[in-house]
mmCIF file of C-alpha atoms in Angstrom:
data_model
loop_
_atom_site.group_PDB
_atom_site.id
_atom_site.type_symbol
_atom_site.label_atom_id
_atom_site.label_comp_id
_atom_site.label_asym_id
_atom_site.label_seq_id
_atom_site.Cartn_x
_atom_site.Cartn_y
_atom_site.Cartn_z
ATOM 1 C CA UNK A 22 35.214 -61.257 78.327
ATOM 2 C CA UNK A 23 36.085 -58.819 75.567
ATOM 3 C CA UNK A 24 35.411 -61.421 72.863
ATOM 4 C CA UNK A 25 31.995 -62.193 74.318
ATOM 5 C CA UNK A 26 31.196 -58.511 74.599
ATOM 6 C CA UNK A 27 32.270 -57.891 71.029
ATOM 7 C CA UNK A 28 30.130 -60.764 69.817
ATOM 8 C CA UNK A 29 27.041 -59.538 71.625
ATOM 9 C CA UNK A 30 27.502 -56.053 70.202
ATOM 10 C CA UNK A 31 28.135 -57.187 66.637
ATOM 11 C CA UNK A 32 25.108 -59.482 66.358
ATOM 12 C CA UNK A 33 22.408 -56.777 66.474
ATOM 13 C CA UNK A 34 24.353 -54.707 63.931
ATOM 14 C CA UNK A 35 24.441 -57.696 61.585
ATOM 15 C CA UNK A 36 20.727 -58.242 61.952
ATOM 16 C CA UNK A 37 19.999 -54.577 61.335
ATOM 17 C CA UNK A 38 22.231 -54.578 58.248
ATOM 18 C CA UNK A 39 20.509 -57.712 56.966
ATOM 19 C CA UNK A 40 17.052 -56.251 57.340
ATOM 20 C CA UNK A 41 18.181 -52.992 55.733
ATOM 21 C CA UNK A 42 19.449 -54.988 52.750
ATOM 22 C CA UNK A 43 16.082 -56.733 52.570
ATOM 23 C CA UNK A 44 14.350 -53.356 52.484
ATOM 24 C CA UNK A 45 16.685 -52.213 49.710
ATOM 25 C CA UNK A 46 15.860 -55.347 47.734
ATOM 26 C CA UNK A 47 12.114 -54.834 48.209
ATOM 27 C CA UNK A 48 12.437 -51.187 47.229
ATOM 28 C CA UNK A 49 14.159 -52.222 43.996
ATOM 29 C CA UNK A 50 11.397 -54.716 43.214
ATOM 30 C CA UNK A 51 8.542 -52.340 44.023
ATOM 31 C CA UNK A 52 9.826 -49.393 41.993
ATOM 32 C CA UNK A 53 10.656 -51.600 38.992
ATOM 33 C CA UNK A 54 7.022 -52.705 38.591
ATOM 34 C CA UNK A 55 4.958 -50.480 36.289
ATOM 35 C CA UNK A 56 1.745 -51.058 38.219
ATOM 36 C CA UNK A 57 3.327 -49.381 41.246
ATOM 37 C CA UNK A 58 4.137 -46.206 39.355
ATOM 38 C CA UNK A 59 0.747 -46.067 37.623
ATOM 39 C CA UNK A 60 -1.235 -46.761 40.792
ATOM 40 C CA UNK A 61 0.567 -44.092 42.806
ATOM 41 C CA UNK A 62 0.276 -41.642 39.925
ATOM 42 C CA UNK A 63 -3.442 -42.421 39.818
ATOM 43 C CA UNK A 64 -3.661 -41.629 43.535
ATOM 44 C CA UNK A 65 -1.976 -38.270 42.981
ATOM 45 C CA UNK A 66 -4.536 -37.494 40.284
ATOM 46 C CA UNK A 67 -7.684 -38.913 41.890
ATOM 47 C CA UNK A 68 -7.209 -37.479 45.373
ATOM 48 C CA UNK A 69 -6.915 -33.773 44.393
ATOM 49 C CA UNK A 70 -9.127 -34.242 41.348
ATOM 50 C CA UNK A 71 -12.140 -35.548 43.228
ATOM 51 C CA UNK A 72 -11.528 -33.038 45.995
ATOM 52 C CA UNK A 73 -11.698 -30.195 43.484
ATOM 53 C CA UNK A 74 -14.810 -31.703 41.886
ATOM 54 C CA UNK A 75 -16.720 -32.115 45.143
ATOM 55 C CA UNK A 76 -15.750 -28.732 46.578
ATOM 56 C CA UNK A 77 -16.678 -26.994 43.321
ATOM 57 C CA UNK A 78 -20.121 -28.626 43.499
ATOM 58 C CA UNK A 79 -20.501 -27.528 47.133
ATOM 59 C CA UNK A 80 -19.563 -23.933 46.285
ATOM 60 C CA UNK A 81 -21.766 -23.844 43.168
ATOM 61 C CA UNK A 82 -24.803 -25.117 45.053
ATOM 62 C CA UNK A 83 -24.207 -23.148 48.243
ATOM 63 C CA UNK A 84 -27.240 -20.888 47.856
ATOM 64 C CA UNK A 85 -29.504 -23.920 47.382
ATOM 65 C CA UNK A 86 -27.985 -25.899 50.258
ATOM 66 C CA UNK A 87 -30.266 -26.455 53.239
ATOM 67 C CA UNK A 88 -29.413 -24.935 56.591
ATOM 68 C CA UNK A 89 -28.775 -28.387 58.076
ATOM 69 C CA UNK A 90 -26.302 -29.310 55.337
ATOM 70 C CA UNK A 91 -24.565 -25.950 55.640
ATOM 71 C CA UNK A 92 -24.167 -26.540 59.363
ATOM 72 C CA UNK A 93 -22.460 -29.872 58.687
ATOM 73 C CA UNK A 94 -20.053 -28.266 56.239
ATOM 74 C CA UNK A 95 -19.259 -25.394 58.596
ATOM 75 C CA UNK A 96 -18.717 -27.824 61.500
ATOM 76 C CA UNK A 97 -15.981 -29.733 59.666
ATOM 77 C CA UNK A 98 -14.933 -28.222 56.321
ATOM 78 C CA UNK A 99 -11.689 -30.253 56.396
ATOM 79 C CA UNK A 100 -13.698 -33.487 56.198
ATOM 80 C CA UNK A 101 -15.625 -32.121 53.205
ATOM 81 C CA UNK A 102 -12.345 -31.313 51.473
ATOM 82 C CA UNK A 103 -10.540 -34.573 52.244
ATOM 83 C CA UNK A 104 -13.134 -37.333 52.399
ATOM 84 C CA UNK A 105 -14.137 -37.622 48.751
ATOM 85 C CA UNK A 106 -10.533 -37.626 47.576
ATOM 86 C CA UNK A 107 -9.145 -40.316 49.813
ATOM 87 C CA UNK A 108 -12.244 -42.510 49.633
ATOM 88 C CA UNK A 109 -11.791 -42.671 45.859
ATOM 89 C CA UNK A 110 -7.992 -42.865 46.039
ATOM 90 C CA UNK A 111 -8.205 -45.860 48.353
ATOM 91 C CA UNK A 112 -9.278 -48.022 45.397
ATOM 92 C CA UNK A 113 -5.903 -47.502 43.711
ATOM 93 C CA UNK A 114 -4.089 -48.240 46.968
ATOM 94 C CA UNK A 115 -6.064 -51.440 47.598
ATOM 95 C CA UNK A 116 -5.345 -52.815 44.133
ATOM 96 C CA UNK A 117 -1.665 -51.892 44.397
ATOM 97 C CA UNK A 118 -1.336 -53.449 47.864
ATOM 98 C CA UNK A 119 -2.617 -56.793 46.590
ATOM 99 C CA UNK A 120 -0.488 -56.730 43.441
ATOM 100 C CA UNK A 121 2.728 -55.943 45.311
ATOM 101 C CA UNK A 122 2.842 -59.463 46.714
ATOM 102 C CA UNK A 123 0.245 -61.517 44.814
ATOM 103 C CA UNK A 124 1.932 -60.771 41.486
ATOM 104 C CA UNK A 125 5.106 -62.416 42.801
ATOM 105 C CA UNK A 126 3.164 -65.622 43.338
ATOM 106 C CA UNK A 127 1.580 -65.486 39.876
ATOM 107 C CA UNK A 128 4.962 -64.937 38.167
ATOM 108 C CA UNK A 129 6.888 -67.354 40.391
ATOM 109 C CA UNK A 130 9.280 -64.615 41.564
ATOM 110 C CA UNK A 131 8.313 -65.385 45.160
ATOM 111 C CA UNK A 132 10.396 -68.577 45.032
ATOM 112 C CA UNK A 133 13.593 -66.619 44.483
ATOM 113 C CA UNK A 134 12.707 -64.302 47.364
ATOM 114 C CA UNK A 135 12.055 -67.211 49.717
ATOM 115 C CA UNK A 136 15.282 -68.955 48.699
ATOM 116 C CA UNK A 137 17.176 -65.787 49.582
ATOM 117 C CA UNK A 138 15.327 -65.435 52.909
ATOM 118 C CA UNK A 139 14.508 -68.944 54.172
ATOM 119 C CA UNK A 140 12.897 -67.651 57.391
ATOM 120 C CA UNK A 141 10.310 -65.905 55.170
ATOM 121 C CA UNK A 142 8.769 -63.568 57.763
ATOM 122 C CA UNK A 143 11.613 -60.982 57.531
ATOM 123 C CA UNK A 144 10.983 -60.823 53.782
ATOM 124 C CA UNK A 145 7.283 -60.145 54.330
ATOM 125 C CA UNK A 146 8.082 -57.576 57.024
ATOM 126 C CA UNK A 147 10.571 -55.754 54.796
ATOM 127 C CA UNK A 148 8.095 -55.705 51.905
ATOM 128 C CA UNK A 149 5.363 -54.355 54.180
ATOM 129 C CA UNK A 150 7.646 -51.677 55.634
ATOM 130 C CA UNK A 151 8.876 -50.419 52.252
ATOM 131 C CA UNK A 152 5.406 -50.403 50.731
ATOM 132 C CA UNK A 153 3.822 -48.639 53.716
ATOM 133 C CA UNK A 154 6.473 -45.913 53.776
ATOM 134 C CA UNK A 155 6.163 -45.388 50.018
ATOM 135 C CA UNK A 156 2.379 -45.077 50.174
ATOM 136 C CA UNK A 157 2.627 -42.803 53.223
ATOM 137 C CA UNK A 158 4.944 -40.394 51.415
ATOM 138 C CA UNK A 159 2.796 -40.208 48.270
ATOM 139 C CA UNK A 160 -0.441 -40.009 50.268
ATOM 140 C CA UNK A 161 0.802 -37.129 52.388
ATOM 141 C CA UNK A 162 1.712 -35.177 49.263
ATOM 142 C CA UNK A 163 -1.725 -35.897 47.788
ATOM 143 C CA UNK A 164 -3.510 -35.021 51.051
ATOM 144 C CA UNK A 165 -1.791 -31.674 51.548
ATOM 145 C CA UNK A 166 -2.213 -30.779 47.871
ATOM 146 C CA UNK A 167 -5.906 -31.643 48.067
ATOM 147 C CA UNK A 168 -6.397 -29.657 51.241
ATOM 148 C CA UNK A 169 -4.806 -26.499 49.857
ATOM 149 C CA UNK A 170 -6.840 -26.779 46.649
ATOM 150 C CA UNK A 171 -10.085 -27.394 48.528
ATOM 151 C CA UNK A 172 -9.421 -24.710 51.143
ATOM 152 C CA UNK A 173 -8.772 -22.108 48.437
ATOM 153 C CA UNK A 174 -11.993 -23.012 46.623
ATOM 154 C CA UNK A 175 -14.068 -23.068 49.828
ATOM 155 C CA UNK A 176 -12.539 -19.928 51.310
ATOM 156 C CA UNK A 177 -15.326 -17.607 50.190
ATOM 157 C CA UNK A 178 -17.950 -19.717 51.980
ATOM 158 C CA UNK A 179 -16.202 -21.437 54.897
ATOM 159 C CA UNK A 180 -12.602 -20.391 55.605
ATOM 160 C CA UNK A 181 -10.405 -23.227 56.891
ATOM 161 C CA UNK A 182 -6.675 -23.476 57.603
ATOM 162 C CA UNK A 183 -4.160 -25.996 58.898
ATOM 163 C CA UNK A 184 -4.052 -24.108 62.182
ATOM 164 C CA UNK A 185 -7.710 -24.789 62.968
ATOM 165 C CA UNK A 186 -8.448 -27.379 65.624
ATOM 166 C CA UNK A 187 -7.950 -30.917 64.364
ATOM 167 C CA UNK A 188 -7.292 -29.907 60.739
ATOM 168 C CA UNK A 189 -3.572 -30.674 60.569
ATOM 169 C CA UNK A 190 -4.201 -34.049 62.221
ATOM 170 C CA UNK A 191 -6.957 -34.765 59.688
ATOM 171 C CA UNK A 192 -4.681 -34.017 56.723
ATOM 172 C CA UNK A 193 -1.827 -36.122 58.089
ATOM 173 C CA UNK A 194 -4.362 -38.738 59.158
ATOM 174 C CA UNK A 195 -5.568 -39.089 55.576
ATOM 175 C CA UNK A 196 -2.067 -40.120 54.585
ATOM 176 C CA UNK A 197 -1.806 -42.470 57.558
ATOM 177 C CA UNK A 198 -5.128 -44.078 56.671
ATOM 178 C CA UNK A 199 -4.105 -44.783 53.077
ATOM 179 C CA UNK A 200 -0.735 -46.126 54.201
ATOM 180 C CA UNK A 201 -2.248 -48.605 56.662
ATOM 181 C CA UNK A 202 -4.995 -49.454 54.173
ATOM 182 C CA UNK A 203 -2.291 -50.350 51.661
ATOM 183 C CA UNK A 204 -0.694 -52.635 54.240
ATOM 184 C CA UNK A 205 -4.144 -54.115 54.947
ATOM 185 C CA UNK A 206 -4.517 -54.891 51.221
ATOM 186 C CA UNK A 207 -0.999 -56.331 51.063
ATOM 187 C CA UNK A 208 -1.779 -58.780 53.871
ATOM 188 C CA UNK A 209 -4.926 -59.927 52.063
ATOM 189 C CA UNK A 210 -2.852 -60.419 48.923
ATOM 190 C CA UNK A 211 -0.380 -62.488 50.951
ATOM 191 C CA UNK A 212 -3.201 -64.636 52.322
ATOM 192 C CA UNK A 213 -4.931 -65.300 48.977
ATOM 193 C CA UNK A 214 -1.684 -65.357 46.911
ATOM 194 C CA UNK A 215 -3.592 -64.666 43.680
ATOM 195 C CA UNK A 216 -4.170 -61.176 42.214
ATOM 196 C CA UNK A 217 -7.827 -61.675 41.233
ATOM 197 C CA UNK A 218 -8.779 -63.384 44.505
ATOM 198 C CA UNK A 219 -6.877 -60.827 46.581
ATOM 199 C CA UNK A 220 -8.436 -57.832 44.806
ATOM 200 C CA UNK A 221 -11.883 -59.388 45.167
ATOM 201 C CA UNK A 222 -11.284 -59.964 48.880
ATOM 202 C CA UNK A 223 -10.087 -56.457 49.634
ATOM 203 C CA UNK A 224 -12.842 -54.843 47.548
ATOM 204 C CA UNK A 225 -15.378 -56.898 49.500
ATOM 205 C CA UNK A 226 -13.949 -55.511 52.741
ATOM 206 C CA UNK A 227 -13.891 -51.932 51.493
ATOM 207 C CA UNK A 228 -17.134 -51.632 49.545
ATOM 208 C CA UNK A 229 -19.415 -54.571 50.372
ATOM 209 C CA UNK A 230 -19.234 -55.381 54.087
ATOM 210 C CA UNK A 231 -20.252 -51.916 55.297
ATOM 211 C CA UNK A 232 -23.574 -51.805 53.381
ATOM 212 C CA UNK A 233 -24.328 -55.357 54.525
ATOM 213 C CA UNK A 234 -23.596 -54.460 58.148
ATOM 214 C CA UNK A 235 -26.019 -51.563 57.926
ATOM 215 C CA UNK A 236 -28.790 -54.076 57.194
ATOM 216 C CA UNK A 237 -28.332 -55.633 60.628
ATOM 217 C CA UNK A 238 -31.045 -54.479 63.044
ATOM 218 C CA UNK A 239 -30.632 -51.939 65.834
ATOM 219 C CA UNK A 240 -27.440 -51.333 67.781
ATOM 220 C CA UNK A 241 -25.896 -54.578 66.528
ATOM 221 C CA UNK A 242 -25.700 -53.198 63.010
ATOM 222 C CA UNK A 243 -24.393 -49.848 64.245
ATOM 223 C CA UNK A 244 -21.555 -51.408 66.247
ATOM 224 C CA UNK A 245 -20.597 -53.953 63.590
ATOM 225 C CA UNK A 246 -20.489 -51.214 60.978
ATOM 226 C CA UNK A 247 -18.526 -48.848 63.231
ATOM 227 C CA UNK A 248 -15.787 -51.421 63.863
ATOM 228 C CA UNK A 249 -15.246 -52.433 60.252
ATOM 229 C CA UNK A 250 -11.747 -51.373 59.154
ATOM 230 C CA UNK A 251 -12.791 -49.129 56.289
ATOM 231 C CA UNK A 252 -15.535 -47.472 58.321
ATOM 232 C CA UNK A 253 -13.412 -46.874 61.424
ATOM 233 C CA UNK A 254 -10.185 -45.943 59.630
ATOM 234 C CA UNK A 255 -11.433 -42.923 57.627
ATOM 235 C CA UNK A 256 -12.470 -41.186 60.854
ATOM 236 C CA UNK A 257 -8.854 -40.072 61.199
ATOM 237 C CA UNK A 258 -9.494 -37.821 58.179
ATOM 238 C CA UNK A 259 -12.108 -35.808 60.104
ATOM 239 C CA UNK A 260 -11.096 -32.761 62.082
ATOM 240 C CA UNK A 261 -14.004 -33.237 64.498
ATOM 241 C CA UNK A 262 -15.784 -36.286 65.827
ATOM 242 C CA UNK A 263 -19.272 -36.555 64.357
ATOM 243 C CA UNK A 264 -22.281 -36.568 66.648
ATOM 244 C CA UNK A 265 -23.251 -40.075 65.485
ATOM 245 C CA UNK A 266 -19.731 -41.526 65.440
ATOM 246 C CA UNK A 267 -19.223 -44.272 68.013
ATOM 247 C CA UNK A 268 -15.438 -43.909 67.798
ATOM 248 C CA UNK A 269 -13.125 -40.919 67.956
ATOM 249 C CA UNK A 270 -10.747 -40.316 65.011
ATOM 250 C CA UNK A 271 -7.785 -41.929 66.791
ATOM 251 C CA UNK A 272 -9.897 -44.815 68.066
ATOM 252 C CA UNK A 273 -11.097 -45.475 64.535
ATOM 253 C CA UNK A 274 -7.537 -45.467 63.247
ATOM 254 C CA UNK A 275 -6.586 -47.840 66.056
ATOM 255 C CA UNK A 276 -9.316 -50.259 64.968
ATOM 256 C CA UNK A 277 -7.926 -50.241 61.419
ATOM 257 C CA UNK A 278 -4.406 -50.879 62.756
ATOM 258 C CA UNK A 279 -5.693 -53.767 64.887
ATOM 259 C CA UNK A 280 -7.431 -55.384 61.911
ATOM 260 C CA UNK A 281 -4.240 -54.995 59.885
ATOM 261 C CA UNK A 282 -2.036 -56.436 62.625
ATOM 262 C CA UNK A 283 -4.250 -59.520 62.984
ATOM 263 C CA UNK A 284 -4.302 -60.120 59.226
ATOM 264 C CA UNK A 285 -0.543 -59.575 59.014
ATOM 265 C CA UNK A 286 0.011 -62.182 61.740
ATOM 266 C CA UNK A 287 -2.207 -64.612 59.804
ATOM 267 C CA UNK A 288 -0.347 -63.879 56.558
ATOM 268 C CA UNK A 289 3.007 -64.458 58.293
ATOM 269 C CA UNK A 290 1.795 -67.753 59.772
ATOM 270 C CA UNK A 291 0.502 -69.000 56.405
ATOM 271 C CA UNK A 292 3.698 -67.909 54.671
ATOM 272 C CA UNK A 293 5.709 -70.111 57.036
ATOM 273 C CA UNK A 294 3.353 -73.073 56.721
ATOM 274 C CA UNK A 295 2.570 -73.171 53.006
ATOM 275 C CA UNK A 296 4.735 -73.973 50.002
ATOM 276 C CA UNK A 297 5.352 -71.216 47.476
#
């Protein structure tokens, strides 16, 4: 009885240790690639930089701003501060997400990874976990830095603080959005297995599908557009739900997570079925 008990206790510990070692290996690979460092550095520059640019334009043109536009800014100043920064920063995250895995296919490094982890899916899971946590950490730093810069610049017109309703969630949500978006891009890179094709695919999702969906007539176009991942996901970066938004901030983030989960399942299935 004691031997059986000991065996059943030791097995989960071994599995946990194995997955932790996989995460360590993926962390070593990710941080040793120059594109990772440059892309994340670009995010840290673009996010606060475009926030400062947009807010400075808002403040400079305040006297000429229409009453309707002022009302929108006053209703959700956090969204004004955050949106421009993370919508631009998402480009760097999308490219990086694809390159994290697609570059391994283009260099042939993926074969060594799959030889070390024959079951394959744990390797993909470890890579996704490490990458998501890394992007989350950097994105949160960028989001909070951007908010404090934007809030200071906007203070004379529309005071806003982290303690205001929904603001803290919006700032943290900006980091969550970029983290899941990076995982979304990684899964597309795993599906296409080629840097150029993967980047093209994720850019089409982010920048092309939404304008095309808006061309659809009536409520069909509105609902299709609302449930696209990069239209629903950014809602988490708003402190308040917009009057025309079909989804709440958390519902929008849930839609993005669902899209990502489905694509991740497809990427895992193809990884098991296809040769490297």
